[in-house]
PDB file of C-alpha atoms in Angstrom:
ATOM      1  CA  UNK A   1      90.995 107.967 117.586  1.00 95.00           C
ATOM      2  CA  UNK A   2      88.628 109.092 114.437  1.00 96.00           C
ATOM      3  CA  UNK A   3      90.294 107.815 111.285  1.00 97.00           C
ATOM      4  CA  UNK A   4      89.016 108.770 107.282  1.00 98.00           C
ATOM      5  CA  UNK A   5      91.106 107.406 104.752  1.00 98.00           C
ATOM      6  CA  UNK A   6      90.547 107.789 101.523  1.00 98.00           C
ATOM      7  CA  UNK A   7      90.712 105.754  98.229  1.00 98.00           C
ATOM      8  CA  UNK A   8      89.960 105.335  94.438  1.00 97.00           C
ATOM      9  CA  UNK A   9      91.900 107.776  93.400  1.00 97.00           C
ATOM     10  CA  UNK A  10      93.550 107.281  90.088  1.00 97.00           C
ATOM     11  CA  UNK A  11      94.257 108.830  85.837  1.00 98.00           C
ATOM     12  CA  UNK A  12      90.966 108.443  84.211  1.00 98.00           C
ATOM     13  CA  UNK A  13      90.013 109.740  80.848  1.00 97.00           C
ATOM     14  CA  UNK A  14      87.403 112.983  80.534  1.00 98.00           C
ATOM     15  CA  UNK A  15      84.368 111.377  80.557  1.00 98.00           C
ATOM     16  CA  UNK A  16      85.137 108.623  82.589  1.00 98.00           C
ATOM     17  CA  UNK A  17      84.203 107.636  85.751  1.00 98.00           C
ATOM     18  CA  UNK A  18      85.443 107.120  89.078  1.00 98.00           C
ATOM     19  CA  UNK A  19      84.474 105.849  92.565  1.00 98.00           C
ATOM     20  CA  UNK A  20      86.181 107.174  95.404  1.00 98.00           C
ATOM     21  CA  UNK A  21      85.845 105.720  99.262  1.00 98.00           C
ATOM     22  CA  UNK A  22      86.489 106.640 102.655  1.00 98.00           C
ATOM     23  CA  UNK A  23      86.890 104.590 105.603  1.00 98.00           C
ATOM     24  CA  UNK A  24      85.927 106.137 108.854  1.00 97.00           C
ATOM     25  CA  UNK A  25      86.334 104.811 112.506  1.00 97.00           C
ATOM     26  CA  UNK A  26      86.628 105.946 115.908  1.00 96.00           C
ATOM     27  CA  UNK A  27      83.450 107.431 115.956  1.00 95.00           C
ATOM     28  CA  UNK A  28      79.331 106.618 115.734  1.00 95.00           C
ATOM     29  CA  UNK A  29      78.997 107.179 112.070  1.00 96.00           C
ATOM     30  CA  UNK A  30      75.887 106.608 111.543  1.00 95.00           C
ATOM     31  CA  UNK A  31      75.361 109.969 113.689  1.00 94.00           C
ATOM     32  CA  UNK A  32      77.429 112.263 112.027  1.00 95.00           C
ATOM     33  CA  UNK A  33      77.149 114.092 108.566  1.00 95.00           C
ATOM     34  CA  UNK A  34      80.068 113.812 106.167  1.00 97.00           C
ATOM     35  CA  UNK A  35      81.223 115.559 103.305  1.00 97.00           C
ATOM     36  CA  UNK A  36      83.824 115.817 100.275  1.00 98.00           C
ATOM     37  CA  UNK A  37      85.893 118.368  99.735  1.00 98.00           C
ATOM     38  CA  UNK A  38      88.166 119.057  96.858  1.00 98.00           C
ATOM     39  CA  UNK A  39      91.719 120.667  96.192  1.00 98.00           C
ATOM     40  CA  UNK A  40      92.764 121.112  92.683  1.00 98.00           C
ATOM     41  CA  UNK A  41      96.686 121.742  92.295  1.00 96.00           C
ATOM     42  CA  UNK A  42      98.014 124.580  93.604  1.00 95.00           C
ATOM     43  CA  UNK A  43      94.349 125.516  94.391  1.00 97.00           C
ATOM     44  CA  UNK A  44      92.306 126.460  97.021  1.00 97.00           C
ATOM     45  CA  UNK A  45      89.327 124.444  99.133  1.00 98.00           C
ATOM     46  CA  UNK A  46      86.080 123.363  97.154  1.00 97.00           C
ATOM     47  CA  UNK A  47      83.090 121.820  98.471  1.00 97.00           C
ATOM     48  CA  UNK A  48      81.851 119.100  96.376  1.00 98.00           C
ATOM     49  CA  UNK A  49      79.087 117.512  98.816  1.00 98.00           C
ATOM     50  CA  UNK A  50      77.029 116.969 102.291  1.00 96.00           C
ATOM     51  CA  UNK A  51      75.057 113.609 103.071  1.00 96.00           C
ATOM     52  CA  UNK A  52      73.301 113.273 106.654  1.00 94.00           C
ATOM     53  CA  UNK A  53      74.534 110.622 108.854  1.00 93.00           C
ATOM     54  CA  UNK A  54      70.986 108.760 107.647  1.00 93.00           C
ATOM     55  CA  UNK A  55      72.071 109.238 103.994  1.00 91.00           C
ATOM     56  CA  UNK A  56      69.013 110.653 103.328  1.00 89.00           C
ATOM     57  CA  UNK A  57      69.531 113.911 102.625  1.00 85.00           C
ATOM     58  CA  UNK A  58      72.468 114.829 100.294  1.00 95.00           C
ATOM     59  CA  UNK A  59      74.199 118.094  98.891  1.00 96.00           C
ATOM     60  CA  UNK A  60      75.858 119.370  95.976  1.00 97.00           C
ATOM     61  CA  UNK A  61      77.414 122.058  94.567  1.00 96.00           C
ATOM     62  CA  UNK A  62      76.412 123.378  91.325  1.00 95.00           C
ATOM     63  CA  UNK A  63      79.604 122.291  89.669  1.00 97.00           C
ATOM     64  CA  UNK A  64      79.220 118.494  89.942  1.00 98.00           C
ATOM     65  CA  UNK A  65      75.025 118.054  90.560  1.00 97.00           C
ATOM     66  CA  UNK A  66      74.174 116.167  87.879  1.00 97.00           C
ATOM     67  CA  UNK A  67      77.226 114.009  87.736  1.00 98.00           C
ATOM     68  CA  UNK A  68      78.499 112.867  91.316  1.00 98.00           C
ATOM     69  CA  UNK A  69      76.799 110.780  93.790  1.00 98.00           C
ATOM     70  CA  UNK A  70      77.208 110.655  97.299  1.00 98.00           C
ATOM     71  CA  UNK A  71      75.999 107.857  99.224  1.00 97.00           C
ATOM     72  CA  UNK A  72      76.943 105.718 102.524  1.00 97.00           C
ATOM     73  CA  UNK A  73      76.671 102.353 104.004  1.00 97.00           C
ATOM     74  CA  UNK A  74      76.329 102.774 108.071  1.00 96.00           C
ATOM     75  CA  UNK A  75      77.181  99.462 108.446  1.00 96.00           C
ATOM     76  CA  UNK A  76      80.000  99.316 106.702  1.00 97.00           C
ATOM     77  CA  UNK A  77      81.334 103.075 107.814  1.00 97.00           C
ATOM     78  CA  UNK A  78      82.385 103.715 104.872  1.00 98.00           C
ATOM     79  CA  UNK A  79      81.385 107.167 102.417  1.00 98.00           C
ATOM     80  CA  UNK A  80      81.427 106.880  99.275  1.00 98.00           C
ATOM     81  CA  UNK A  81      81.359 109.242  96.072  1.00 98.00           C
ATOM     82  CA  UNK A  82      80.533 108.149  92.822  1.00 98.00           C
ATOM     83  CA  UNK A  83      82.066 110.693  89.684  1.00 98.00           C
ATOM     84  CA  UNK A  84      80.561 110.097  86.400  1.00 98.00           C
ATOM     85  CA  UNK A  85      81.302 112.412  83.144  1.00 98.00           C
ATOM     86  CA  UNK A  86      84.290 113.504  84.271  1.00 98.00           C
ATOM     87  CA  UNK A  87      85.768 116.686  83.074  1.00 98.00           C
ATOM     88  CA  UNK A  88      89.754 118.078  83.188  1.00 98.00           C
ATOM     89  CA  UNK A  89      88.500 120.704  85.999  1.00 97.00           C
ATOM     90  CA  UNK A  90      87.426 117.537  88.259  1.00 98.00           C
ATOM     91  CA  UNK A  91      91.037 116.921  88.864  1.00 98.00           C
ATOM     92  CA  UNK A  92      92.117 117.347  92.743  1.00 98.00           C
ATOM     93  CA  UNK A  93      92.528 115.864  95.656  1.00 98.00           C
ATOM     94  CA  UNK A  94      89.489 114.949  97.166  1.00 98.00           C
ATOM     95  CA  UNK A  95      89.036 115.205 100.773  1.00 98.00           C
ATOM     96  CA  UNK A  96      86.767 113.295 102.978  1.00 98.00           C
ATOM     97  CA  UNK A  97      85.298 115.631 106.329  1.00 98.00           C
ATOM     98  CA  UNK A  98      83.425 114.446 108.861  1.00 97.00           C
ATOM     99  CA  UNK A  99      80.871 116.957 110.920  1.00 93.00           C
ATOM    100  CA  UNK A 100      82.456 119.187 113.951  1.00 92.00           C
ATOM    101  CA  UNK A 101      79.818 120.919 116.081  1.00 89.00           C
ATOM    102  CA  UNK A 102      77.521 121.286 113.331  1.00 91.00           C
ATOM    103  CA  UNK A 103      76.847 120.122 109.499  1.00 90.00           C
ATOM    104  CA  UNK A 104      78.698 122.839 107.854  1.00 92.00           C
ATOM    105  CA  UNK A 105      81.901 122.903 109.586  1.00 94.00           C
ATOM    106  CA  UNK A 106      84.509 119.852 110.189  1.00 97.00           C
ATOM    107  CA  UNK A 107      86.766 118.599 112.323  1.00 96.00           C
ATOM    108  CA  UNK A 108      88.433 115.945 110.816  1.00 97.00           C
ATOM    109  CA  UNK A 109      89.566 115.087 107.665  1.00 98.00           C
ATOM    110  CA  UNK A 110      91.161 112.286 105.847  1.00 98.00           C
ATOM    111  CA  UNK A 111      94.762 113.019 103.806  1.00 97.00           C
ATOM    112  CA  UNK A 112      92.586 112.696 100.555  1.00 98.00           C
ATOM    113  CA  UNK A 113      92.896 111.016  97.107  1.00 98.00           C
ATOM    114  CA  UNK A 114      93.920 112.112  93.959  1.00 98.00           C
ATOM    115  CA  UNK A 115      92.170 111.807  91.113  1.00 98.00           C
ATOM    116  CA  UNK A 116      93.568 112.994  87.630  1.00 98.00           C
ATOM    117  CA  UNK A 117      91.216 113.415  84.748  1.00 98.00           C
ATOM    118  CA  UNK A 118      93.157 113.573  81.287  1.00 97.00           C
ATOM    119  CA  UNK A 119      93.891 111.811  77.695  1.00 95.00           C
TER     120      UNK A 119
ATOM    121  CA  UNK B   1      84.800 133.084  92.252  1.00 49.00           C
ATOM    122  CA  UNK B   2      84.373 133.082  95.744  1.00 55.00           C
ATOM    123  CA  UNK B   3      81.729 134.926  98.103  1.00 84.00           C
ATOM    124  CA  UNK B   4      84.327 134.632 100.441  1.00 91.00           C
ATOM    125  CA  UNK B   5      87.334 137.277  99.939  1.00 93.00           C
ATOM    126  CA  UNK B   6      90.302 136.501 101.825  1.00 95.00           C
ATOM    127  CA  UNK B   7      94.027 138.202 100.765  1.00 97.00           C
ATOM    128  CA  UNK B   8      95.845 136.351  98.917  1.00 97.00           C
ATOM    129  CA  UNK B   9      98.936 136.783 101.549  1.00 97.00           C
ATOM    130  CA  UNK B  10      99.719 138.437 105.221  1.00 97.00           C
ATOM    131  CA  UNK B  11     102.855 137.407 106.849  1.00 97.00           C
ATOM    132  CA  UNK B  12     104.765 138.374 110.108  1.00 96.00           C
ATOM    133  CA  UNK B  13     107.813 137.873 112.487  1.00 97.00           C
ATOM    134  CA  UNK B  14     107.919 135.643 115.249  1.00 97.00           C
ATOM    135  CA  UNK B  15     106.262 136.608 118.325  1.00 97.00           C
ATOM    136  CA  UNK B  16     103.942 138.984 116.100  1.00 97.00           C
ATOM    137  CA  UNK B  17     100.177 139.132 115.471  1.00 97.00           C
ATOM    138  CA  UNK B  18      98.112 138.716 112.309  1.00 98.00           C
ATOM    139  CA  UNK B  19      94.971 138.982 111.514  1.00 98.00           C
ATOM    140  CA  UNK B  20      93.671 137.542 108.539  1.00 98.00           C
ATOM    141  CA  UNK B  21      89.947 138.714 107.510  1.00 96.00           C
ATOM    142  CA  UNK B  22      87.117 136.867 105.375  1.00 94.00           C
ATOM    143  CA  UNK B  23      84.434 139.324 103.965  1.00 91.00           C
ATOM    144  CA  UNK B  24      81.154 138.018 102.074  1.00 85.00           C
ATOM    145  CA  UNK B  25      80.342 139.129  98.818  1.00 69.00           C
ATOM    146  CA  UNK B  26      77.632 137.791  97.497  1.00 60.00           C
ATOM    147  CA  UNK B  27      73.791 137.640  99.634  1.00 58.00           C
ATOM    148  CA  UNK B  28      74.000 134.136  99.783  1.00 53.00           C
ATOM    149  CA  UNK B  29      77.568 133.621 101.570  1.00 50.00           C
ATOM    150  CA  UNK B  30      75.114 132.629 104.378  1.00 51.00           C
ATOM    151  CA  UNK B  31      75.335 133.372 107.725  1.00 59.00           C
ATOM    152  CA  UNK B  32      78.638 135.242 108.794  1.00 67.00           C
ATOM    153  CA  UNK B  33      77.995 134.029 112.793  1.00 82.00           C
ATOM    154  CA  UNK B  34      78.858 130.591 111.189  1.00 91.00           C
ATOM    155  CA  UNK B  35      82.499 131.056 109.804  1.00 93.00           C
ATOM    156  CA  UNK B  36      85.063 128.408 110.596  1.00 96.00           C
ATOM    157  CA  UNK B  37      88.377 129.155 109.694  1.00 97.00           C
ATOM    158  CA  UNK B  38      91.084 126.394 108.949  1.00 98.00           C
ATOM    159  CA  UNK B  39      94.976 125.724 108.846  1.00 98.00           C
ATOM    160  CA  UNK B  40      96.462 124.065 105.849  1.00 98.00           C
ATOM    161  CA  UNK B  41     100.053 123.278 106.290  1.00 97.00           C
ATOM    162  CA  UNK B  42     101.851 122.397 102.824  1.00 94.00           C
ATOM    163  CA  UNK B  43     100.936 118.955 101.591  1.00 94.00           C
ATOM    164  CA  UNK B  44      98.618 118.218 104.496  1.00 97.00           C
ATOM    165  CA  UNK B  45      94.914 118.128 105.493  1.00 97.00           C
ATOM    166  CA  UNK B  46      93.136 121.069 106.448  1.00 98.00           C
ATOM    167  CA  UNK B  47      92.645 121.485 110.255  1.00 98.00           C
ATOM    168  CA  UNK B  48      89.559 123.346 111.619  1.00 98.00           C
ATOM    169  CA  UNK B  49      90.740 126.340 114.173  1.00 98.00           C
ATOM    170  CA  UNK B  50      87.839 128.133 114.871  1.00 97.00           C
ATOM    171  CA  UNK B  51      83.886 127.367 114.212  1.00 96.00           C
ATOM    172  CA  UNK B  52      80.820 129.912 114.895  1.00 93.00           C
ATOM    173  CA  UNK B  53      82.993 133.062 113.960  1.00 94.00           C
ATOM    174  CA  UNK B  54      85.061 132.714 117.429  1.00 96.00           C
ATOM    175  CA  UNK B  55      84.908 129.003 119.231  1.00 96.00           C
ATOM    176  CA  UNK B  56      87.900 126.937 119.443  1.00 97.00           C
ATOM    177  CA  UNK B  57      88.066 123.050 119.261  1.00 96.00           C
ATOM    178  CA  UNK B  58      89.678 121.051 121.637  1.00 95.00           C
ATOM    179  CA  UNK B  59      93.638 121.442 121.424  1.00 95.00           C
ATOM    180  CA  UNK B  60      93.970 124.693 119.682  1.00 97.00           C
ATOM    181  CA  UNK B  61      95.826 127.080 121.397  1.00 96.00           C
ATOM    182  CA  UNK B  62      94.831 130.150 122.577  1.00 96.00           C
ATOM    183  CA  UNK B  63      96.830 132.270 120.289  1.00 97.00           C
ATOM    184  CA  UNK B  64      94.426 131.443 117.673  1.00 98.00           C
ATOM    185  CA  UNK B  65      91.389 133.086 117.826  1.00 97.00           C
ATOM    186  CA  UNK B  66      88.204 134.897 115.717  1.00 96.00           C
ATOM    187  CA  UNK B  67      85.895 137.463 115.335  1.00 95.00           C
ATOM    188  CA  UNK B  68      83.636 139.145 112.907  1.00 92.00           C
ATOM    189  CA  UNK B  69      82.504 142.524 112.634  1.00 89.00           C
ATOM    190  CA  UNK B  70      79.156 143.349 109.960  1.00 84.00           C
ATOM    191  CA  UNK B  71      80.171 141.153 107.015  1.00 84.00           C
ATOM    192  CA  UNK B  72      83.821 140.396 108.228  1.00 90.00           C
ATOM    193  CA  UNK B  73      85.109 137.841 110.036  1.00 93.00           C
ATOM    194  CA  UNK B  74      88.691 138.018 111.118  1.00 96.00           C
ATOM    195  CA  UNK B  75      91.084 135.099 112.083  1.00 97.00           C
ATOM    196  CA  UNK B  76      93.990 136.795 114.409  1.00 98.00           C
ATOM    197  CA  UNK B  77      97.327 134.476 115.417  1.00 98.00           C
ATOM    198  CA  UNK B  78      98.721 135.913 118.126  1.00 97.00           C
ATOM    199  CA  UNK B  79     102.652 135.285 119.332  1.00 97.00           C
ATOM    200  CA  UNK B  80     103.166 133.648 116.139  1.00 97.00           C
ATOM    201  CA  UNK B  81     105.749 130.655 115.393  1.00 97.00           C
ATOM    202  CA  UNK B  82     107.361 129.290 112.117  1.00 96.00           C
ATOM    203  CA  UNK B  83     104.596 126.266 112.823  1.00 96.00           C
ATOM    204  CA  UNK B  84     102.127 128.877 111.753  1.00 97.00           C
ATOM    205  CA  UNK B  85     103.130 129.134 108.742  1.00 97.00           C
ATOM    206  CA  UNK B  86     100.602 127.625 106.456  1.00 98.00           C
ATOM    207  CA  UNK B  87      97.310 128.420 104.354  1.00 98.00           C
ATOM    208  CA  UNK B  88      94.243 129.674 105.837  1.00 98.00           C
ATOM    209  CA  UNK B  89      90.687 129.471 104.507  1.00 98.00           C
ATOM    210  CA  UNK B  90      87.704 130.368 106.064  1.00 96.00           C
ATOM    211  CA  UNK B  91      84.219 128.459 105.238  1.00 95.00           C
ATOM    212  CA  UNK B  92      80.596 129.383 105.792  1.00 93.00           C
ATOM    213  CA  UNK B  93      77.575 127.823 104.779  1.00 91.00           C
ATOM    214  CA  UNK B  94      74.854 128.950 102.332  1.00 88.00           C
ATOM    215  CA  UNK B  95      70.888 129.192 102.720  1.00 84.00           C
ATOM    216  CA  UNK B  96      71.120 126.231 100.643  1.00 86.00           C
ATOM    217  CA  UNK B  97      73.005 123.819 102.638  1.00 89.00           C
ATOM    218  CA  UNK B  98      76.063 124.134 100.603  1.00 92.00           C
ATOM    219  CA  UNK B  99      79.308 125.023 101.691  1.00 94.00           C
ATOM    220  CA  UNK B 100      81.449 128.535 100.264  1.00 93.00           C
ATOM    221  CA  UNK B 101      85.093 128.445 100.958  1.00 95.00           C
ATOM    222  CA  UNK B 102      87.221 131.663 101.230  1.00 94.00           C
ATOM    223  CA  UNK B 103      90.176 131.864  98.464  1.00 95.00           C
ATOM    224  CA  UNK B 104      92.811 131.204 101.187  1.00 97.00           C
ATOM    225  CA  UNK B 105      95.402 133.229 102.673  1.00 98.00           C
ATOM    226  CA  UNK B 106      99.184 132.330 102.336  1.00 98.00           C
ATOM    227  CA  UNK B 107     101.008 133.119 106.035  1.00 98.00           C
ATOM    228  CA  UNK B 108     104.326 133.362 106.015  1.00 97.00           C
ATOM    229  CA  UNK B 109     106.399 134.074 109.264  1.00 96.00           C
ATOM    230  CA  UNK B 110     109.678 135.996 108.153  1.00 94.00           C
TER     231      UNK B 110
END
């Protein structure tokens, strides 16, 4: 059974930073892309990142290049996003996908981890 | 703002159909024979229904199901049940490997 569960969510100041993780099993990881995606309250979807299953090759979108950091350990399985300047609209719950039949469309996803940027 | 434009809200009875549609607004929304469209229950993960504009995955039932027409894809629940009731969002990628999400669409079965 594929598992992703999240963690590192927490309250941290604007301009703080933040590392979230996801542990992932029941599958090859090493062979599959993964991705965050992000849910502010009361908000729709927003994708936040891509990395290849090599974790050579990573994504973002315009609103957080610059200041996240995705990255993965295959031997570990485990994803991990690294959130640095972090800004009031940064606050969501952050979802980690894994790859369905291609890179840009998923088929499972963790239940996520809040994060909560304010003073 | 989204390149994506889904209504904000459709609902119907039970036993109905819906059809919820995702149209691209912007010339990088990507390719439209790549939308995936997914269920979001309240307070849960998102679930994918359909990927490449009309495939199902494994376990979806066949009352879910997609199509697209020029630069609209549609997501259409047929014989719908209170467990439909949820959000829907449809996703596509870009020509730069990024992913657009639709704004969602709130169903609610009366």
């Amino acid at each position: 059974e594929v598992q992703l569960l999240e963690s590192g969510g927490g309250l941290v100041q604007p301009g703080g930073s933040l590392r979230l993780s996801c542990a992932a099993s029941g599958f090859t990881f090493s062979g599959h892309a993964l991705s965050w995606v992000r849910q502010a309250p009361g908000k729709g979807l927003e994708w936040v990142s891509l990395i290849s299953g090599s974790g050579n090759n990573p994504y973002y979108a315009d609103s957080v290049k610059g200041r996240f950091t995705v990255s993965r350990d295959n031997s570990k399985n485990t994803l991990w996003l690294q959130m640095n300047s972090l800004r009031a609209e940064d606050t969501a719950i952050y979802y980690c996908a894994k790859r369905g039949s291609a890179w840009y469309n998923y088929d499972y996803w963790g239940q996520g981890t809040l994060v909560i940027v304010s003073s | 703002q989204s390149a994506l434009t889904q209504p904000p809200s459709v609902s119907g009875s039970p036993g109905q159909s819906v059809t919820i549609s995702c149209t691209g607004t912007s010339s990088d929304a990507g390719s439209y024979d790549r939308v995936s469209w997914y269920q979001q229950p309240p307070g849960a993960a998102p679930k994918l229904m359909i990927y490449d504009v009309s495939n199902r995955p494994s376990g979806v039932p066949d009352r879910f199901s997609g199509s697209k027409s020029g630069d609209t894809a549609s997501l259409t629940i047929s014989g719908l049940q209170a467990e439909d009731e949820a959000d829907y969002y449809c996703s596509s990628p870009t020509s730069t490997n990024t992913v657009l999400f639709g704004g969602g669409t709130k169903l609610t079965v009366l």
